[in-house]
PDB file of C-alpha atoms in Angstrom:
ATOM      1  CA  UNK Y   1      98.091  63.568 116.327  1.00  0.00           C
ATOM      2  CA  UNK Y   2      97.846  67.390 117.289  1.00  0.00           C
ATOM      3  CA  UNK Y   3      95.799  66.847 120.437  1.00  0.00           C
ATOM      4  CA  UNK Y   4      96.455  68.727 123.839  1.00  0.00           C
ATOM      5  CA  UNK Y   5      94.483  67.052 126.653  1.00  0.00           C
ATOM      6  CA  UNK Y   6      93.274  68.992 129.888  1.00  0.00           C
ATOM      7  CA  UNK Y   7      91.658  67.475 132.773  1.00  0.00           C
ATOM      8  CA  UNK Y   8      89.246  68.716 134.512  1.00  0.00           C
ATOM      9  CA  UNK Y   9      87.042  69.885 132.222  1.00  0.00           C
ATOM     10  CA  UNK Y  10      85.158  72.280 134.884  1.00  0.00           C
ATOM     11  CA  UNK Y  11      86.375  72.728 138.350  1.00  0.00           C
ATOM     12  CA  UNK Y  12      84.643  74.775 141.175  1.00  0.00           C
ATOM     13  CA  UNK Y  13      86.641  74.994 144.356  1.00  0.00           C
ATOM     14  CA  UNK Y  14      86.345  77.336 147.184  1.00  0.00           C
ATOM     15  CA  UNK Y  15      88.959  79.977 148.222  1.00  0.00           C
ATOM     16  CA  UNK Y  16      90.550  77.760 150.881  1.00  0.00           C
ATOM     17  CA  UNK Y  17      90.974  74.391 148.822  1.00  0.00           C
ATOM     18  CA  UNK Y  18      94.107  73.305 147.066  1.00  0.00           C
ATOM     19  CA  UNK Y  19      93.522  71.640 143.458  1.00  0.00           C
ATOM     20  CA  UNK Y  20      95.479  70.866 140.291  1.00  0.00           C
ATOM     21  CA  UNK Y  21      95.042  71.269 136.772  1.00  0.00           C
ATOM     22  CA  UNK Y  22      96.482  68.861 134.278  1.00  0.00           C
ATOM     23  CA  UNK Y  23      97.557  69.200 130.682  1.00  0.00           C
ATOM     24  CA  UNK Y  24      99.347  66.422 128.517  1.00  0.00           C
ATOM     25  CA  UNK Y  25     100.741  66.274 124.976  1.00  0.00           C
ATOM     26  CA  UNK Y  26     102.261  63.345 123.008  1.00  0.00           C
ATOM     27  CA  UNK Y  27     103.607  65.434 119.687  1.00  0.00           C
ATOM     28  CA  UNK Y  28     107.199  65.417 121.276  1.00  0.00           C
ATOM     29  CA  UNK Y  29     106.878  69.083 122.009  1.00  0.00           C
ATOM     30  CA  UNK Y  30     109.441  70.582 124.140  1.00  0.00           C
ATOM     31  CA  UNK Y  31     107.548  74.196 124.756  1.00  0.00           C
ATOM     32  CA  UNK Y  32     104.560  74.006 126.795  1.00  0.00           C
ATOM     33  CA  UNK Y  33     102.280  76.988 128.158  1.00  0.00           C
ATOM     34  CA  UNK Y  34      99.554  77.716 130.143  1.00  0.00           C
ATOM     35  CA  UNK Y  35      96.854  80.716 129.466  1.00  0.00           C
ATOM     36  CA  UNK Y  36      94.217  82.425 131.373  1.00  0.00           C
ATOM     37  CA  UNK Y  37      91.251  83.598 129.368  1.00  0.00           C
ATOM     38  CA  UNK Y  38      88.477  85.655 130.899  1.00  0.00           C
ATOM     39  CA  UNK Y  39      85.493  86.011 129.196  1.00  0.00           C
ATOM     40  CA  UNK Y  40      85.296  87.877 125.775  1.00  0.00           C
ATOM     41  CA  UNK Y  41      89.015  88.381 126.164  1.00  0.00           C
ATOM     42  CA  UNK Y  42      92.022  86.685 123.995  1.00  0.00           C
ATOM     43  CA  UNK Y  43      94.329  84.332 126.377  1.00  0.00           C
ATOM     44  CA  UNK Y  44      96.766  85.616 128.436  1.00  0.00           C
ATOM     45  CA  UNK Y  45      99.754  84.054 128.867  1.00  0.00           C
ATOM     46  CA  UNK Y  46     100.987  82.786 132.256  1.00  0.00           C
ATOM     47  CA  UNK Y  47     103.669  80.555 132.016  1.00  0.00           C
ATOM     48  CA  UNK Y  48     106.055  79.102 129.670  1.00  0.00           C
ATOM     49  CA  UNK Y  49     108.122  75.844 129.933  1.00  0.00           C
ATOM     50  CA  UNK Y  50     110.866  75.142 127.407  1.00  0.00           C
ATOM     51  CA  UNK Y  51     112.570  71.964 127.945  1.00  0.00           C
ATOM     52  CA  UNK Y  52     110.921  71.287 131.410  1.00  0.00           C
ATOM     53  CA  UNK Y  53     112.325  74.241 132.884  1.00  0.00           C
ATOM     54  CA  UNK Y  54     110.243  77.416 133.659  1.00  0.00           C
ATOM     55  CA  UNK Y  55     111.137  80.352 131.256  1.00  0.00           C
ATOM     56  CA  UNK Y  56     108.559  82.546 131.378  1.00  0.00           C
ATOM     57  CA  UNK Y  57     106.642  83.814 134.164  1.00  0.00           C
ATOM     58  CA  UNK Y  58     104.191  86.499 133.536  1.00  0.00           C
ATOM     59  CA  UNK Y  59     104.135  88.105 136.803  1.00  0.00           C
ATOM     60  CA  UNK Y  60     101.723  85.467 138.187  1.00  0.00           C
ATOM     61  CA  UNK Y  61     100.861  85.501 141.874  1.00  0.00           C
ATOM     62  CA  UNK Y  62     102.294  82.824 143.587  1.00  0.00           C
ATOM     63  CA  UNK Y  63      98.831  81.288 144.440  1.00  0.00           C
ATOM     64  CA  UNK Y  64      99.201  79.704 140.662  1.00  0.00           C
ATOM     65  CA  UNK Y  65     102.006  77.115 140.834  1.00  0.00           C
ATOM     66  CA  UNK Y  66     103.280  75.519 137.755  1.00  0.00           C
ATOM     67  CA  UNK Y  67     105.056  72.086 137.226  1.00  0.00           C
ATOM     68  CA  UNK Y  68     106.425  70.010 134.500  1.00  0.00           C
ATOM     69  CA  UNK Y  69     107.003  66.477 135.614  1.00  0.00           C
ATOM     70  CA  UNK Y  70     108.527  65.523 132.186  1.00  0.00           C
ATOM     71  CA  UNK Y  71     108.124  66.381 128.882  1.00  0.00           C
ATOM     72  CA  UNK Y  72     104.719  65.537 128.353  1.00  0.00           C
ATOM     73  CA  UNK Y  73     102.537  66.824 131.132  1.00  0.00           C
ATOM     74  CA  UNK Y  74     102.507  69.923 132.557  1.00  0.00           C
ATOM     75  CA  UNK Y  75     100.391  70.913 135.909  1.00  0.00           C
ATOM     76  CA  UNK Y  76      99.049  74.162 137.529  1.00  0.00           C
ATOM     77  CA  UNK Y  77      98.714  73.594 141.023  1.00  0.00           C
ATOM     78  CA  UNK Y  78      96.092  76.130 142.659  1.00  0.00           C
ATOM     79  CA  UNK Y  79      96.065  77.218 146.387  1.00  0.00           C
ATOM     80  CA  UNK Y  80      94.243  80.110 148.190  1.00  0.00           C
ATOM     81  CA  UNK Y  81      92.583  81.389 144.799  1.00  0.00           C
ATOM     82  CA  UNK Y  82      90.259  84.529 144.629  1.00  0.00           C
ATOM     83  CA  UNK Y  83      86.767  84.506 142.900  1.00  0.00           C
ATOM     84  CA  UNK Y  84      88.586  86.669 140.346  1.00  0.00           C
ATOM     85  CA  UNK Y  85      90.463  83.867 139.240  1.00  0.00           C
ATOM     86  CA  UNK Y  86      87.540  82.468 137.741  1.00  0.00           C
ATOM     87  CA  UNK Y  87      88.373  81.909 134.162  1.00  0.00           C
ATOM     88  CA  UNK Y  88      88.949  79.473 131.319  1.00  0.00           C
ATOM     89  CA  UNK Y  89      92.512  78.219 131.586  1.00  0.00           C
ATOM     90  CA  UNK Y  90      94.365  76.630 128.596  1.00  0.00           C
ATOM     91  CA  UNK Y  91      97.316  74.690 128.232  1.00  0.00           C
ATOM     92  CA  UNK Y  92      99.170  74.930 124.900  1.00  0.00           C
ATOM     93  CA  UNK Y  93     102.399  73.289 123.398  1.00  0.00           C
ATOM     94  CA  UNK Y  94     104.577  73.938 120.377  1.00  0.00           C
ATOM     95  CA  UNK Y  95     107.496  72.145 119.000  1.00  0.00           C
ATOM     96  CA  UNK Y  96     109.928  74.889 120.521  1.00  0.00           C
ATOM     97  CA  UNK Y  97     109.983  78.661 121.468  1.00  0.00           C
ATOM     98  CA  UNK Y  98     111.431  81.635 119.833  1.00  0.00           C
ATOM     99  CA  UNK Y  99     111.294  83.082 116.651  1.00  0.00           C
ATOM    100  CA  UNK Y 100     113.558  80.926 114.361  1.00  0.00           C
ATOM    101  CA  UNK Y 101     111.111  78.815 113.119  1.00  0.00           C
ATOM    102  CA  UNK Y 102     106.670  78.825 113.090  1.00  0.00           C
ATOM    103  CA  UNK Y 103     106.660  77.037 116.313  1.00  0.00           C
ATOM    104  CA  UNK Y 104     102.486  76.674 116.061  1.00  0.00           C
ATOM    105  CA  UNK Y 105     101.098  76.490 119.301  1.00  0.00           C
ATOM    106  CA  UNK Y 106      98.400  73.807 119.749  1.00  0.00           C
ATOM    107  CA  UNK Y 107      95.768  74.317 122.573  1.00  0.00           C
ATOM    108  CA  UNK Y 108      93.859  72.075 124.574  1.00  0.00           C
ATOM    109  CA  UNK Y 109      90.012  72.136 125.096  1.00  0.00           C
ATOM    110  CA  UNK Y 110      90.725  74.400 128.461  1.00  0.00           C
ATOM    111  CA  UNK Y 111      89.438  73.723 132.215  1.00  0.00           C
ATOM    112  CA  UNK Y 112      86.447  76.004 132.969  1.00  0.00           C
ATOM    113  CA  UNK Y 113      87.437  77.222 136.381  1.00  0.00           C
ATOM    114  CA  UNK Y 114      85.079  78.697 139.450  1.00  0.00           C
ATOM    115  CA  UNK Y 115      86.334  79.815 142.359  1.00  0.00           C
ATOM    116  CA  UNK Y 116      83.383  80.887 145.271  1.00  0.00           C
TER     117      UNK Y 116
ATOM    118  CA  UNK S   1     100.278  99.064 123.454  1.00  0.00           C
ATOM    119  CA  UNK S   2      98.210  96.124 121.380  1.00  0.00           C
ATOM    120  CA  UNK S   3     100.939  94.828 119.217  1.00  0.00           C
ATOM    121  CA  UNK S   4      98.144  93.465 116.954  1.00  0.00           C
ATOM    122  CA  UNK S   5      95.055  95.159 116.543  1.00  0.00           C
ATOM    123  CA  UNK S   6      92.112  93.239 114.944  1.00  0.00           C
ATOM    124  CA  UNK S   7      89.170  94.472 113.217  1.00  0.00           C
ATOM    125  CA  UNK S   8      86.184  94.691 113.508  1.00  0.00           C
ATOM    126  CA  UNK S   9      85.801  93.487 116.896  1.00  0.00           C
ATOM    127  CA  UNK S  10      82.372  92.182 116.161  1.00  0.00           C
ATOM    128  CA  UNK S  11      80.773  91.010 112.786  1.00  0.00           C
ATOM    129  CA  UNK S  12      76.910  89.708 112.637  1.00  0.00           C
ATOM    130  CA  UNK S  13      76.186  88.634 108.909  1.00  0.00           C
ATOM    131  CA  UNK S  14      73.746  86.663 107.066  1.00  0.00           C
ATOM    132  CA  UNK S  15      74.626  83.277 105.575  1.00  0.00           C
ATOM    133  CA  UNK S  16      76.006  83.279 102.313  1.00  0.00           C
ATOM    134  CA  UNK S  17      77.751  86.879 102.701  1.00  0.00           C
ATOM    135  CA  UNK S  18      81.573  87.226 101.966  1.00  0.00           C
ATOM    136  CA  UNK S  19      83.444  88.819 104.892  1.00  0.00           C
ATOM    137  CA  UNK S  20      86.983  89.979 105.767  1.00  0.00           C
ATOM    138  CA  UNK S  21      88.552  90.192 109.254  1.00  0.00           C
ATOM    139  CA  UNK S  22      92.218  92.279 109.441  1.00  0.00           C
ATOM    140  CA  UNK S  23      95.024  92.134 111.787  1.00  0.00           C
ATOM    141  CA  UNK S  24      97.514  94.779 111.817  1.00  0.00           C
ATOM    142  CA  UNK S  25     100.594  95.902 113.877  1.00  0.00           C
ATOM    143  CA  UNK S  26     103.779  98.517 113.174  1.00  0.00           C
ATOM    144  CA  UNK S  27     106.219  95.393 113.864  1.00  0.00           C
ATOM    145  CA  UNK S  28     107.213  92.786 111.557  1.00  0.00           C
ATOM    146  CA  UNK S  29     106.499  89.301 112.292  1.00  0.00           C
ATOM    147  CA  UNK S  30     108.114  86.103 111.899  1.00  0.00           C
ATOM    148  CA  UNK S  31     105.162  84.006 111.378  1.00  0.00           C
ATOM    149  CA  UNK S  32     101.329  85.054 112.145  1.00  0.00           C
ATOM    150  CA  UNK S  33      98.593  82.383 113.090  1.00  0.00           C
ATOM    151  CA  UNK S  34      94.999  82.317 112.903  1.00  0.00           C
ATOM    152  CA  UNK S  35      92.741  80.846 115.305  1.00  0.00           C
ATOM    153  CA  UNK S  36      89.160  79.910 115.818  1.00  0.00           C
ATOM    154  CA  UNK S  37      87.479  79.760 119.019  1.00  0.00           C
ATOM    155  CA  UNK S  38      84.075  78.317 120.078  1.00  0.00           C
ATOM    156  CA  UNK S  39      82.946  79.476 123.524  1.00  0.00           C
ATOM    157  CA  UNK S  40      84.323  77.284 126.455  1.00  0.00           C
ATOM    158  CA  UNK S  41      86.758  75.280 124.037  1.00  0.00           C
ATOM    159  CA  UNK S  42      90.487  76.047 123.173  1.00  0.00           C
ATOM    160  CA  UNK S  43      91.809  77.858 120.108  1.00  0.00           C
ATOM    161  CA  UNK S  44      91.814  75.811 117.217  1.00  0.00           C
ATOM    162  CA  UNK S  45      94.824  76.490 114.576  1.00  0.00           C
ATOM    163  CA  UNK S  46      93.530  77.425 111.402  1.00  0.00           C
ATOM    164  CA  UNK S  47      96.874  78.331 109.565  1.00  0.00           C
ATOM    165  CA  UNK S  48     100.183  79.815 109.801  1.00  0.00           C
ATOM    166  CA  UNK S  49     101.664  82.314 107.519  1.00  0.00           C
ATOM    167  CA  UNK S  50     105.405  82.784 107.129  1.00  0.00           C
ATOM    168  CA  UNK S  51     106.536  84.645 104.103  1.00  0.00           C
ATOM    169  CA  UNK S  52     105.475  88.057 103.021  1.00  0.00           C
ATOM    170  CA  UNK S  53     102.700  88.092 100.075  1.00  0.00           C
ATOM    171  CA  UNK S  54     101.910  84.617 100.943  1.00  0.00           C
ATOM    172  CA  UNK S  55      98.351  83.590 100.659  1.00  0.00           C
ATOM    173  CA  UNK S  56      96.932  80.398 101.669  1.00  0.00           C
ATOM    174  CA  UNK S  57      93.536  78.766 100.979  1.00  0.00           C
ATOM    175  CA  UNK S  58      91.497  76.324 103.812  1.00  0.00           C
ATOM    176  CA  UNK S  59      88.077  75.622 101.850  1.00  0.00           C
ATOM    177  CA  UNK S  60      86.023  79.054 101.995  1.00  0.00           C
ATOM    178  CA  UNK S  61      88.992  80.766 104.085  1.00  0.00           C
ATOM    179  CA  UNK S  62      91.496  82.682 102.513  1.00  0.00           C
ATOM    180  CA  UNK S  63      94.709  84.094 104.495  1.00  0.00           C
ATOM    181  CA  UNK S  64      97.038  86.611 103.343  1.00  0.00           C
ATOM    182  CA  UNK S  65     100.230  87.761 104.904  1.00  0.00           C
ATOM    183  CA  UNK S  66     101.136  91.127 104.057  1.00  0.00           C
ATOM    184  CA  UNK S  67     104.592  91.905 102.118  1.00  0.00           C
ATOM    185  CA  UNK S  68     105.972  93.476 104.726  1.00  0.00           C
ATOM    186  CA  UNK S  69     104.881  90.919 107.213  1.00  0.00           C
ATOM    187  CA  UNK S  70     103.199  93.498 109.705  1.00  0.00           C
ATOM    188  CA  UNK S  71      99.647  92.610 108.632  1.00  0.00           C
ATOM    189  CA  UNK S  72      97.371  89.719 107.476  1.00  0.00           C
ATOM    190  CA  UNK S  73      93.867  89.095 106.572  1.00  0.00           C
ATOM    191  CA  UNK S  74      91.217  86.542 106.773  1.00  0.00           C
ATOM    192  CA  UNK S  75      88.627  86.218 104.018  1.00  0.00           C
ATOM    193  CA  UNK S  76      85.464  83.945 104.387  1.00  0.00           C
ATOM    194  CA  UNK S  77      83.295  83.452 101.246  1.00  0.00           C
ATOM    195  CA  UNK S  78      79.742  82.187 101.366  1.00  0.00           C
ATOM    196  CA  UNK S  79      79.826  82.258 105.102  1.00  0.00           C
ATOM    197  CA  UNK S  80      77.922  79.558 107.111  1.00  0.00           C
ATOM    198  CA  UNK S  81      76.770  79.294 110.339  1.00  0.00           C
ATOM    199  CA  UNK S  82      79.167  76.843 111.576  1.00  0.00           C
ATOM    200  CA  UNK S  83      81.687  79.665 111.027  1.00  0.00           C
ATOM    201  CA  UNK S  84      80.227  81.412 113.940  1.00  0.00           C
ATOM    202  CA  UNK S  85      82.962  82.098 116.631  1.00  0.00           C
ATOM    203  CA  UNK S  86      86.038  84.174 117.823  1.00  0.00           C
ATOM    204  CA  UNK S  87      88.935  84.700 115.225  1.00  0.00           C
ATOM    205  CA  UNK S  88      92.121  85.228 116.825  1.00  0.00           C
ATOM    206  CA  UNK S  89      95.670  86.319 114.978  1.00  0.00           C
ATOM    207  CA  UNK S  90      98.697  85.698 117.063  1.00  0.00           C
ATOM    208  CA  UNK S  91     102.090  86.415 115.890  1.00  0.00           C
ATOM    209  CA  UNK S  92     105.791  85.723 116.877  1.00  0.00           C
ATOM    210  CA  UNK S  93     107.485  89.457 117.035  1.00  0.00           C
ATOM    211  CA  UNK S  94     111.322  88.822 117.467  1.00  0.00           C
ATOM    212  CA  UNK S  95     113.852  86.677 119.570  1.00  0.00           C
ATOM    213  CA  UNK S  96     112.444  84.281 122.114  1.00  0.00           C
ATOM    214  CA  UNK S  97     109.180  85.938 122.586  1.00  0.00           C
ATOM    215  CA  UNK S  98     106.297  83.838 123.041  1.00  0.00           C
ATOM    216  CA  UNK S  99     103.085  84.262 120.523  1.00  0.00           C
ATOM    217  CA  UNK S 100     101.283  87.699 120.749  1.00  0.00           C
ATOM    218  CA  UNK S 101      97.656  87.724 120.408  1.00  0.00           C
ATOM    219  CA  UNK S 102      94.999  90.281 119.030  1.00  0.00           C
ATOM    220  CA  UNK S 103      91.700  90.694 120.645  1.00  0.00           C
ATOM    221  CA  UNK S 104      89.911  89.100 118.128  1.00  0.00           C
ATOM    222  CA  UNK S 105      86.944  89.509 115.937  1.00  0.00           C
ATOM    223  CA  UNK S 106      83.476  87.450 117.258  1.00  0.00           C
ATOM    224  CA  UNK S 107      81.804  86.470 114.285  1.00  0.00           C
ATOM    225  CA  UNK S 108      78.096  85.619 114.043  1.00  0.00           C
ATOM    226  CA  UNK S 109      76.509  84.118 110.700  1.00  0.00           C
ATOM    227  CA  UNK S 110      72.945  83.909 111.157  1.00  0.00           C
ATOM    228  CA  UNK S 111      71.065  81.128 109.009  1.00  0.00           C
TER     229      UNK S 111
END
């Protein structure tokens, strides 16, 4: 099973709302990722969790707050977003991080976020 | 600076034609992965190449990793409309760095 699930599939929120995106994997992977993808662009890395600890934050604004409650779950808490934050948010997981192996990343289907 | 350059950016071909997509870099990668992404969906992993000179086949798709592990190509034989999508190459560069993505090749196969 190489499935990564994400909920919700679509989300519309106002600029004053607080919402959360959820991601789950049951492959025993120890690295999980959040990406943001705008139309016609490749995914842009936001955060990396390794063994449930935040290892990379690509200078993401604090209105995005990641959380890794356990090795299978990854959340992205959203607060006071801007319309330009509208995008496809992708979660991915891999066995581990680092160059000493292939560590293929498996992506979820994404959450299409619209900020109004 | 874009570590991985993909070409062409866009490709529109007729069903049954062959095509090749390229992924080039001046850096050495320990592995390269190819993904296909359809609109509104997440990227789906097609293949991972690890060894310089490696060739992998997936039905009508042939993937090659350059001898120096700096470039890769994807060749599709007898393209079908179902091959339409965004093809992304991504690589692990060195050290503890995360995956680096190319900008993608958007393929349209017309019936």
